[in-house]
Coordinates of C-alpha atoms in Angstrom, one line a residue:
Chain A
X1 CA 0.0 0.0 0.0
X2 CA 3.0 2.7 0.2
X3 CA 2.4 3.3 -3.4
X4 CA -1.0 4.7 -2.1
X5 CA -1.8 7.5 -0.2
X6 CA -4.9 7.3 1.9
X7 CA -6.9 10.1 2.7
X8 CA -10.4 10.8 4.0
X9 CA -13.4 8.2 4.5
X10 CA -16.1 8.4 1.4
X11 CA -18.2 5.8 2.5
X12 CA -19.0 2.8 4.0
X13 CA -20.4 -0.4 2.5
X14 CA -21.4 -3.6 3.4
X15 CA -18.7 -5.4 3.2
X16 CA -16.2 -2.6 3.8
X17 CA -15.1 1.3 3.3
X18 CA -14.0 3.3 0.7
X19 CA -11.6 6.1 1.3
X20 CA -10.0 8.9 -1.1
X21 CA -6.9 8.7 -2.4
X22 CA -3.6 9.3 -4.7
X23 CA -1.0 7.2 -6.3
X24 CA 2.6 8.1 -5.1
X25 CA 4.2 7.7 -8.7
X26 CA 2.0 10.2 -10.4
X27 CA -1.0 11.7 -8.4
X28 CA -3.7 9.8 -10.1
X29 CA -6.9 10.6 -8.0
X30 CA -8.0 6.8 -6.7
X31 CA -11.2 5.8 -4.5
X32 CA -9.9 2.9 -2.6
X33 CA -13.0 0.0 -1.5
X34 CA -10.9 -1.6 2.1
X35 CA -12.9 -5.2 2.3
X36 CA -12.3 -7.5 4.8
X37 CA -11.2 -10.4 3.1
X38 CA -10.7 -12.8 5.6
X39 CA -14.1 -13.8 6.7
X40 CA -13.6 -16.7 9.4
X41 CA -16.3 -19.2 7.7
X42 CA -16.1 -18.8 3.6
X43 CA -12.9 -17.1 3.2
X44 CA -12.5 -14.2 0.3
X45 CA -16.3 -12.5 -0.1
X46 CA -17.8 -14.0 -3.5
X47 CA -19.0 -10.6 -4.4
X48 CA -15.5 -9.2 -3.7
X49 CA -14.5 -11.9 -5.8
X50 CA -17.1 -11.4 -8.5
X51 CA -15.9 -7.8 -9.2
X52 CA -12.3 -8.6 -9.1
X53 CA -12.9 -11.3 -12.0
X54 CA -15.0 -9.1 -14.0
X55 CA -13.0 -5.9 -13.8
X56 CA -9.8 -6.7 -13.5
X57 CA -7.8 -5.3 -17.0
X58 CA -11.0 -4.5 -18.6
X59 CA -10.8 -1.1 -20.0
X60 CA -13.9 0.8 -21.2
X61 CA -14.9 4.4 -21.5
X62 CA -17.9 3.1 -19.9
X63 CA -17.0 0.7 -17.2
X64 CA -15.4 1.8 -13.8
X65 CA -11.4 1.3 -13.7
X66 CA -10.1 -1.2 -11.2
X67 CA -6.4 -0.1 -11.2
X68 CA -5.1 -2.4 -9.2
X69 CA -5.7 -4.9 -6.2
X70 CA -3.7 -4.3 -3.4
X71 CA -3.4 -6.9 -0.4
X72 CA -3.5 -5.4 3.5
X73 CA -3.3 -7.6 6.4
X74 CA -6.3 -9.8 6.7
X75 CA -7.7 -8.0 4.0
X76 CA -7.9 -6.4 0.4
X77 CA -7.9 -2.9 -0.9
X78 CA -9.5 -2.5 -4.4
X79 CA -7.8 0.8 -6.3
X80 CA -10.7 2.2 -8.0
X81 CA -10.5 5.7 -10.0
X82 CA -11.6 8.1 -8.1
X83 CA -15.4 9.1 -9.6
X84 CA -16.9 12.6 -9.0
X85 CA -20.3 11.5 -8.4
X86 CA -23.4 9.2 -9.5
X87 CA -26.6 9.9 -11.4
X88 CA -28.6 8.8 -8.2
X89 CA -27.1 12.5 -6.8
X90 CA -26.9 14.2 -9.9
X91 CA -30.8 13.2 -10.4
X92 CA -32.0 14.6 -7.6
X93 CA -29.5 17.2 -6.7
X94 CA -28.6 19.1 -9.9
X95 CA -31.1 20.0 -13.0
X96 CA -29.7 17.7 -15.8
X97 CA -30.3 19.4 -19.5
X98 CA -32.0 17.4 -21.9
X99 CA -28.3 16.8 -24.3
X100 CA -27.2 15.8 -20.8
X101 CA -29.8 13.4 -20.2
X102 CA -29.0 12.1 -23.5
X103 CA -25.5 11.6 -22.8
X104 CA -26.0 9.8 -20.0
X105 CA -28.4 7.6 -21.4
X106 CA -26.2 6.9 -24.5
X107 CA -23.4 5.8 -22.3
X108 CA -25.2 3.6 -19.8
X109 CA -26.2 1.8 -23.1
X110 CA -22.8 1.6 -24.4
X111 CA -21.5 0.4 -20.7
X112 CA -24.1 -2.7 -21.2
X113 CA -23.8 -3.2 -25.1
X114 CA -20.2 -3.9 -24.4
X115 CA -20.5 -6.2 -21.1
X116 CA -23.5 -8.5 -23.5
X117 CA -21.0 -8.2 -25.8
X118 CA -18.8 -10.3 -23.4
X119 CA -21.5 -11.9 -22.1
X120 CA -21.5 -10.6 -19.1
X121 CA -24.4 -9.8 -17.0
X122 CA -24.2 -6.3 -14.4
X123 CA -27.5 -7.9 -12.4
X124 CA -27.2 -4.6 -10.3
X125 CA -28.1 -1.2 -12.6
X126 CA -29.3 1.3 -10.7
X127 CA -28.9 4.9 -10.4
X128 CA -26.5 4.9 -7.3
X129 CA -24.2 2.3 -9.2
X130 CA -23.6 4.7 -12.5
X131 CA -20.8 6.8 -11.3
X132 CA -20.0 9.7 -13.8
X133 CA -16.4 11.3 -13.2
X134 CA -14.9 14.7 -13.1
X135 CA -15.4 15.1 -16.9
X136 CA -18.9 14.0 -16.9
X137 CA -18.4 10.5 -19.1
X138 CA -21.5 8.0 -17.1
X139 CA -18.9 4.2 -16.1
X140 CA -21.0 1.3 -14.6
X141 CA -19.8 0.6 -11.3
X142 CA -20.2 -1.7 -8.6
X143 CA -19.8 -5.3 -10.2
X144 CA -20.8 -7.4 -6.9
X145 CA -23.4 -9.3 -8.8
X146 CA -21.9 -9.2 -12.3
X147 CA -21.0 -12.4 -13.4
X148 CA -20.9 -14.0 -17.3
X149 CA -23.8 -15.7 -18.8
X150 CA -24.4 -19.4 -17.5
X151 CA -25.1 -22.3 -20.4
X152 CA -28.0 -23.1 -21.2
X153 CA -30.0 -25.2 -18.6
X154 CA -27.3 -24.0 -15.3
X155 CA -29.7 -21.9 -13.3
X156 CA -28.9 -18.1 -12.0
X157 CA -29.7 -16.5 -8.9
X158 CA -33.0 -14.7 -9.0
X159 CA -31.9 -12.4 -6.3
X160 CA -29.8 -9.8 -7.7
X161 CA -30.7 -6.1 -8.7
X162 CA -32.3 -4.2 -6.6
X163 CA -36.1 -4.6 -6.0
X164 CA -37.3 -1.2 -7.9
X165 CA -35.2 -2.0 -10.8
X166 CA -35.6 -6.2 -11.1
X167 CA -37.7 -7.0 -14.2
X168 CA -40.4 -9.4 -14.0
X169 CA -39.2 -12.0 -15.0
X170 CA -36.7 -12.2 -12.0
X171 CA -39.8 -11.2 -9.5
X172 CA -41.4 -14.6 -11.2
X173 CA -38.1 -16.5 -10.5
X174 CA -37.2 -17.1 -13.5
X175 CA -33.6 -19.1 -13.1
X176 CA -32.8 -18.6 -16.8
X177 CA -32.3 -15.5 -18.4
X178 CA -30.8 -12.9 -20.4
X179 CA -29.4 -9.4 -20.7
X180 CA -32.5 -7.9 -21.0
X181 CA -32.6 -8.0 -16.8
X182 CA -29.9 -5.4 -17.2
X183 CA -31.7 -3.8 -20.1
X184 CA -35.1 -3.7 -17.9
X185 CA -33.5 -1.5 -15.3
X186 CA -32.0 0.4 -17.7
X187 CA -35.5 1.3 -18.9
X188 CA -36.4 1.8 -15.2
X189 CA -33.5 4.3 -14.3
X190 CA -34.1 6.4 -17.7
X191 CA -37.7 6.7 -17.5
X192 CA -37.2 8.0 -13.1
X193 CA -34.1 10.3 -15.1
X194 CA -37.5 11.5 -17.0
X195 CA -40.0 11.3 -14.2
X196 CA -37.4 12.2 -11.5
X197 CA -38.8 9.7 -9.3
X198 CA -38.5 6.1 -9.3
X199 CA -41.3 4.2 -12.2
X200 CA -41.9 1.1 -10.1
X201 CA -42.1 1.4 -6.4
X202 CA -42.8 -2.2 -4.5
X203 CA -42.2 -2.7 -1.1
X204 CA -42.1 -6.6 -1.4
X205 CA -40.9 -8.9 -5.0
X206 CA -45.1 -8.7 -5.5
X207 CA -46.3 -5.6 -4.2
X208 CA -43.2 -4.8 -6.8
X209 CA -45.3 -7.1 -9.9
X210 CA -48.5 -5.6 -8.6
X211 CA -46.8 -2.0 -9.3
X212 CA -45.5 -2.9 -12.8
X213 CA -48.7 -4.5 -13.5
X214 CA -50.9 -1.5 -12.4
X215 CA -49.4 0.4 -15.0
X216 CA -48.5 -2.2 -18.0
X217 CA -51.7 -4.4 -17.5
X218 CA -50.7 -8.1 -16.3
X219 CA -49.0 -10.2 -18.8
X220 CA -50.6 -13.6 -20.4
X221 CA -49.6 -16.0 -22.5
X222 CA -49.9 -13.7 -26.0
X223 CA -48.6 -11.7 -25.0
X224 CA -45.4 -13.0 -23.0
X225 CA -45.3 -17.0 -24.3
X226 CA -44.0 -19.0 -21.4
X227 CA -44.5 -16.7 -18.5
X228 CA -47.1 -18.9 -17.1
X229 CA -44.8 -21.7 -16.7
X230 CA -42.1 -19.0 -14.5
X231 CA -41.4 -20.8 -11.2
X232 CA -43.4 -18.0 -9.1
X233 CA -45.4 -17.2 -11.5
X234 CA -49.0 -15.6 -10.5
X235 CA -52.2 -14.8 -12.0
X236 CA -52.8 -11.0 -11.5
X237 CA -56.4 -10.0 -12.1
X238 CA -56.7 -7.4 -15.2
X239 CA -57.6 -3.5 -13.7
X240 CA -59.7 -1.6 -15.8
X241 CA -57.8 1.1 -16.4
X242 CA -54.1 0.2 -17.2
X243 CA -52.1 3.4 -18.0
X244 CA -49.7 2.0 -20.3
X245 CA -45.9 3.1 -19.4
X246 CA -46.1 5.3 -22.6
X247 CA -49.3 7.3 -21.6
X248 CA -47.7 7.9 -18.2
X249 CA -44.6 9.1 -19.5
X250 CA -46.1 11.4 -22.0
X251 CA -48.3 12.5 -19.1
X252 CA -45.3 13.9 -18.1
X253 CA -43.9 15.2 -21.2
X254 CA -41.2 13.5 -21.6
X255 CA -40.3 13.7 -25.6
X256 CA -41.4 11.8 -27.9
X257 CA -38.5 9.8 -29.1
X258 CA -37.3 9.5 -25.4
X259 CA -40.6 7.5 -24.2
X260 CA -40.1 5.2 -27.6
X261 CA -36.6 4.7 -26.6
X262 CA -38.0 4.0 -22.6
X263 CA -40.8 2.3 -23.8
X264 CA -38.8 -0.5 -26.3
X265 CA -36.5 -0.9 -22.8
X266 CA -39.5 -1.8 -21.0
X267 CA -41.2 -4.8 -22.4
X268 CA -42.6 -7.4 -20.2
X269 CA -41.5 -10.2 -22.3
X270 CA -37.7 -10.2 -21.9
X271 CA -37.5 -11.7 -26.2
X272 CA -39.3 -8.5 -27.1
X273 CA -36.9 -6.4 -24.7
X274 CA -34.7 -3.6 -26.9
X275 CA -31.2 -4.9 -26.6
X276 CA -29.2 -2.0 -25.2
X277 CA -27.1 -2.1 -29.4
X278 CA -31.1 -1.8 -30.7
X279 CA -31.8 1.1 -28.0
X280 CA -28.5 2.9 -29.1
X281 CA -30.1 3.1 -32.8
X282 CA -33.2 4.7 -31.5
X283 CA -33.9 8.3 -33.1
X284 CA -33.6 9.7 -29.7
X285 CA -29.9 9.5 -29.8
X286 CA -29.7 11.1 -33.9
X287 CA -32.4 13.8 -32.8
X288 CA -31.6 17.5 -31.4
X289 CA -30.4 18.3 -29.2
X290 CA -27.0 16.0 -29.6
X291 CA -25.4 14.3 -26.3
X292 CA -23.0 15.6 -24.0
X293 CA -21.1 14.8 -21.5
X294 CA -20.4 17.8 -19.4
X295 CA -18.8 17.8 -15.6
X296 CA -20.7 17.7 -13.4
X297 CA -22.3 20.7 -11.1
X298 CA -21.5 18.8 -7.8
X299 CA -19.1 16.6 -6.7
X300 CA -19.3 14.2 -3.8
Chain B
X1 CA 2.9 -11.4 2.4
X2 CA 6.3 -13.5 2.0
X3 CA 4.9 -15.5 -1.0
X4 CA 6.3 -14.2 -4.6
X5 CA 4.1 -12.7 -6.6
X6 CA 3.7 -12.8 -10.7
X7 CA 5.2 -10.5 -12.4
X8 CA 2.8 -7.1 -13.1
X9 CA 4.5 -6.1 -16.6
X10 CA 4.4 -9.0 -18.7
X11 CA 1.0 -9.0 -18.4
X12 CA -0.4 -11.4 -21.2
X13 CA 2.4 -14.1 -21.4
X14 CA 3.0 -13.8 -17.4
X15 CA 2.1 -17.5 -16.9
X16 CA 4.1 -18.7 -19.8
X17 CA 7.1 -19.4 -18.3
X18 CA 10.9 -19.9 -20.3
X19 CA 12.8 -23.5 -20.6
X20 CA 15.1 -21.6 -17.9
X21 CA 12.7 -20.6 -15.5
X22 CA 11.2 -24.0 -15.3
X23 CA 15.1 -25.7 -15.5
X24 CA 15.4 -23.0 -12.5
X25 CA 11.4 -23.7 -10.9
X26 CA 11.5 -22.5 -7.2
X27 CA 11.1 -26.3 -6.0
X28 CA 13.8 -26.7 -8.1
X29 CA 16.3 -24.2 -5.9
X30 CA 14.4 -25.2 -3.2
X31 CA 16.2 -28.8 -3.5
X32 CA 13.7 -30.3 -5.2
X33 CA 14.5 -33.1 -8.1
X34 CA 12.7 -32.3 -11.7
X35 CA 10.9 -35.8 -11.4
X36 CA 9.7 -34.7 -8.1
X37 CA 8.6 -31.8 -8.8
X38 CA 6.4 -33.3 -12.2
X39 CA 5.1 -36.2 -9.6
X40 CA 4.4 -33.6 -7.0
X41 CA 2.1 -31.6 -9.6
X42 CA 0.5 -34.9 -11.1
X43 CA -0.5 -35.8 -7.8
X44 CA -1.8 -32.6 -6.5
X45 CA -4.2 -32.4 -9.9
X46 CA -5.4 -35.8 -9.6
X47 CA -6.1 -34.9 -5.6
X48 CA -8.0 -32.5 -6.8
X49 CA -9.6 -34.3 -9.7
X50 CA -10.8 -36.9 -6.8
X51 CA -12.1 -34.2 -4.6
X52 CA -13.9 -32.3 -7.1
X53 CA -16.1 -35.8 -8.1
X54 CA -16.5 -36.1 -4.1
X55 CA -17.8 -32.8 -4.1
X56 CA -19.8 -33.2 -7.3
X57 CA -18.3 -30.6 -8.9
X58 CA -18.8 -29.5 -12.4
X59 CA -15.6 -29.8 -14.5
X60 CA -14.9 -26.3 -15.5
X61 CA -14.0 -25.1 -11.9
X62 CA -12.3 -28.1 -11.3
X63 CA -10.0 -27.4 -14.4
X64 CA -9.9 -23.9 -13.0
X65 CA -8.6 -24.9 -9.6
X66 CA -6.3 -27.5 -11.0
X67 CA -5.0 -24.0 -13.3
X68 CA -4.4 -22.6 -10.0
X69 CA -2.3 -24.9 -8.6
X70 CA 0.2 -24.9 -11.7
X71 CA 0.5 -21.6 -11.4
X72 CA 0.9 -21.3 -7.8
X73 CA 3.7 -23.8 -7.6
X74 CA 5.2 -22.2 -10.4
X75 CA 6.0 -19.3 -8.1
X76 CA 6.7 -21.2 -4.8
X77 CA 8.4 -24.2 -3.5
X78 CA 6.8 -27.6 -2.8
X79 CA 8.7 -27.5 0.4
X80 CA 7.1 -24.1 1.6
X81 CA 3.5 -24.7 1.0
X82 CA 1.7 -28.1 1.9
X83 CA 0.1 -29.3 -1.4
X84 CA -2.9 -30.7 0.0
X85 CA -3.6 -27.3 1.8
X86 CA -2.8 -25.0 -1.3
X87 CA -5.0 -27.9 -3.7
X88 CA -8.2 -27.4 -1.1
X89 CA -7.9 -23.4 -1.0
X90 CA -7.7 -23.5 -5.5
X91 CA -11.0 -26.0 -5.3
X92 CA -12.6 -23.2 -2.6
X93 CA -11.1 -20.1 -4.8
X94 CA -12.1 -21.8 -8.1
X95 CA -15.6 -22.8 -6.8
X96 CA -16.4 -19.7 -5.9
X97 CA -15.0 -17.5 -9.0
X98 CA -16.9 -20.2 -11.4
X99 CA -20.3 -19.2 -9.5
X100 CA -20.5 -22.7 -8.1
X101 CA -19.8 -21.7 -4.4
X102 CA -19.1 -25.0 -1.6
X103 CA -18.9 -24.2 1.9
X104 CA -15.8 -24.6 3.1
X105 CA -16.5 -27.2 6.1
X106 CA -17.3 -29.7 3.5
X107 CA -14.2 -29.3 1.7
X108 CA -12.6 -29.3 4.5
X109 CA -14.6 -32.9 5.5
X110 CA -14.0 -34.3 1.9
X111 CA -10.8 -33.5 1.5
X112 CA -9.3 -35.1 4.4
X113 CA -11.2 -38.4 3.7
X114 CA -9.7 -38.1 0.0
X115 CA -6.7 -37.6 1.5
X116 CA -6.5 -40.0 4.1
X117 CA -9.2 -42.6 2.7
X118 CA -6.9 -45.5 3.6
X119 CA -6.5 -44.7 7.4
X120 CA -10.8 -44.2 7.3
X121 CA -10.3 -41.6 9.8
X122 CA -13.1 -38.7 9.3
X123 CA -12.4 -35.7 10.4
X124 CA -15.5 -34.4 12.3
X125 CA -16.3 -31.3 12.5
X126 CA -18.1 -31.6 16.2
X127 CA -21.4 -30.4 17.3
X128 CA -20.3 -27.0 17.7
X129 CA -17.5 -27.1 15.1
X130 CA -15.2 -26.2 17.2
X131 CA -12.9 -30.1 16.8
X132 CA -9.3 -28.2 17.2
X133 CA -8.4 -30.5 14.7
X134 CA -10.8 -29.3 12.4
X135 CA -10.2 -25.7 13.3
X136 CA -7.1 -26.3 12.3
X137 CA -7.5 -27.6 8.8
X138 CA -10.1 -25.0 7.9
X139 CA -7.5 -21.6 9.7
X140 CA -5.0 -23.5 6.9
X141 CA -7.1 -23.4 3.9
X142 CA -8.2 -19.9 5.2
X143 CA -4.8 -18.7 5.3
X144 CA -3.7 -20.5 1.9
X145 CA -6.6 -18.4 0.0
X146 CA -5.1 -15.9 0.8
X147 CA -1.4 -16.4 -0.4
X148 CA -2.8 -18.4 -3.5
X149 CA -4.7 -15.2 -4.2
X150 CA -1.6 -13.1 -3.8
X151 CA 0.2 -15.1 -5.5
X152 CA -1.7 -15.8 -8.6
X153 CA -1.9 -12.3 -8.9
X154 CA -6.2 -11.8 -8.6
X155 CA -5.7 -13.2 -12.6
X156 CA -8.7 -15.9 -11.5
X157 CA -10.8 -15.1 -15.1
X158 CA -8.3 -17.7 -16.6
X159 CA -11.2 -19.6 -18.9
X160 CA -10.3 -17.8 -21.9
X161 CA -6.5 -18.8 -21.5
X162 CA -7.5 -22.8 -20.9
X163 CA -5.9 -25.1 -23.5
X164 CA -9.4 -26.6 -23.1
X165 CA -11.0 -23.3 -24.0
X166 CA -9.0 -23.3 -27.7
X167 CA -9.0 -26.7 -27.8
X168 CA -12.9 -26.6 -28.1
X169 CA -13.2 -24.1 -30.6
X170 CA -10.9 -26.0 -32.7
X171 CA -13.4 -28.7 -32.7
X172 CA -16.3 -26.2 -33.5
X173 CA -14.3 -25.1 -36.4
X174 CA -13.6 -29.1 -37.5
X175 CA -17.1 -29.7 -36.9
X176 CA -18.7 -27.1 -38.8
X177 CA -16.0 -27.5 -41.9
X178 CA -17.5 -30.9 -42.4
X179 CA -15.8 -33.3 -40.4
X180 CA -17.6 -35.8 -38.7
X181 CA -18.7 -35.5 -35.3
X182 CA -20.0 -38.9 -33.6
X183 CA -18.9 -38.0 -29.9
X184 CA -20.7 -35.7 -28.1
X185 CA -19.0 -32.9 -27.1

């Protein structure tokens, strides 16, 4: 660690803190995640683990920079680059403009399109886990549930992203599935950058179905073939007036090309789900005003 | 950590090591004959061959530990790191980076009777798991993760680099140029 200095605490997480930091040799700015790695019962933590397989040498504009892995003791420290912010805080602290919006769509789309180009899944997108840096460019971060996509007929977990973003067919414990999980939230965090509050707000995995369903309608078998024969899967009784997510959006003015681009994101049926390479060729993202990445307003 | 680590700048060939540094193999300056050594590794893979089918382990993170272990002992001595310990923490490290995670007091428990099948002497956990004997064994393993980890570099996404990986896309190519295929795959 002496090629490291340490500074101040940014945060704690479950399994460990992150403090600031700079590299000796040439003052690179690094966050650095201290974990625990010696865990008396299963050794190394698997989600430690998981984000050290998946990150470690890939290099993408989009995808958070593990610089190095540096061993401490009983434990681990994980060099991250240091990140300015997320678009959880830039949401709901700052006024993102409309090109900005765009940017940040555009690259959370590029992040995925490359990780399902390696098929690897993120299985945790959410607007607190896309950090954007000093110069405003959007990386995925936090890779504690990424892992690559099993062979056919090896089960997944179906408890992985978080409950507001998990699409239904994880919520009907599904144990096969695709990248459209990732591509689901995706939908879900653009359309609350639209909304500025979260879409799909359960409490529980089916007061969480029962708020997806309130606004798409309840799936059957025309229109989602198979979802009957999901593991959890329930009947939900039709209501009488489903809003459809692109009513609501529009309801809220959102533009035109950006509730197509939401809505394509957002299809019950994960074989009917835009891939995040289809939502990339959208018109949203050849329309006025262009993207941008600017820095942002506030940093952490 | 006393263990040597790979090399950080020769980062893709890192674990292809030269005639000389394997005529020159730590086990090797460690007093260790060359026919040794190769017995050493051929029966530390097929330890962990056995313990993977005791486990009912699929194959790939069997491989993947057994990938471990050659690289691990290509960095340290035979003589400073017990086999048997170093082969159970590659089975727990690979089990867990191939997404098929085993807890480690089974390991622990199968292992040994791998190991010591012919003396039929279980180690038992105890009710309360607290056996000092199998405190012991499980504190080892612990502890080897940890310099296996270290040692290995955190490299533990090896699946591309498998001979087994090119191997089988040789065969996809063989296959889909024509040539017959009657064994499954």
């Amino acid at each position: 660690m002496q090629a490291y200095d340490v500074g101040g605490e940014l945060g704690k997480g479950q399994w460990g803190t992150v403090f600031r930091g700079k590299r000796v040799r040439d003052g690179l700015r690094v966050a650095i995640k201290r974990v625990r790695a010696g865990d008396p019962v299963e050794g190394v933590n698997f989600q430690v683990l998981r984000e050290i397989k998946m990150l470690k040498g890939v290099k993408h504009e989009n995808i958070v920079e593990l610089v190095d892995v540096v061993p401490q003791e009983e434990g681990l420290n994980m060099i991250f680059e240091l990140m300015a912010t997320d678009l959880e805080k830039v949401l709901y602290g700052t006024t993102p403009t409309e090109a900005e919006i765009k940017g940040y769509a555009a690259m959370l789309l590029e992040g995925l399109a490359f990780m399902h180009a390696h098929f690897a899944l993120h299985r945790d997108i959410k607007p607190a886990n896309l950090l954007i840096s000093f110069e405003g460019i959007l990386k995925l971060g936090d890779f504690g549930y990424a892992r690559y996509l099993a062979d056919e007929n090896c089960h997944m977990s179906d408890q992985c992203c978080t409950l507001w973003y998990r699409p239904p067919e994880l919520l009907f414990g599904a144990s096969e599935y695709g990248f459209g999980i990732d591509t689901w939230s995706a939908g879900c965090v653009l359309a609350e950058v639209g909304l500025k509050h979260p879409l799909f707000r359960g409490e529980t995995d089916l007061d969480q179905l029962a708020k997806i369903f309130q606004i798409t309608g309840p799936p059957d078998e025309t229109a989602w073939p198979g979802v009957s024969s999901l593991r959890k899967y329930i009947r939900f009784s039709k209501n009488d007036n489903p809003l459809t997510v692109r009513t609501l959006l529009n309801n809220a003015r959102l533009a035109p090309d950006f509730v197509d681009l939401i809505v394509g994101l957002l299809s019950l049926d994960p074989k009917s789900r835009d891939s995040a390479v289809d939502a990339l060729d959208r018109p949203f993202f050849t329309a006025l005003p262009r993207p941008v990445a600017r820095p942002p307003r506030k940093h952490l | 950590m006393s263990a040597p680590r790979a090399d950080l700048e020769r980062s893709d060939t890192r674990w292809i090591l030269s005639t000389e540094e394997l005529a020159n193999s730590p086990s090797r300056r460690d007093g260790i004959k060359a026919e040794d050594e190769k017995k050493k590794r051929r029966q530390t893979v097929s330890f962990i061959e056995e313990c993977g089918k005791k486990l009912k382990l699929p194959k790939l993170p069997v491989v993947v530990a057994e990938t471990y272990l050659n690289r691990f002992y290509g960095l340290n001595s035979f003589k400073a790191y017990d086999r048997f310990v170093t082969a159970q923490a590659c089975l727990f490290l690979a089990a867990k980076v191939e997404e098929k995670p085993i807890k480690l007091e089974r390991i622990v428990v199968e292992c040994h009777l791998v190991r010591y099948e012919s003396r039929k002497r279980p180690l038992d956990p105890g009710p309360t798991k607290n056996n000092p004997d199998y405190v012991a064994a499980k504190n080892a393993v612990l502890e080897a993760e940890r310099v296996l980890l270290y040692s290995i570099n955190y490299d533990f996404d090896i699946l591309n680099l498998l001979p087994i990986t090119h191997f089988e896309s040789l065969l996809r190519k063989l296959k889909d140029s024509g040539v017959r295929d009657d064994q499954p795959f």
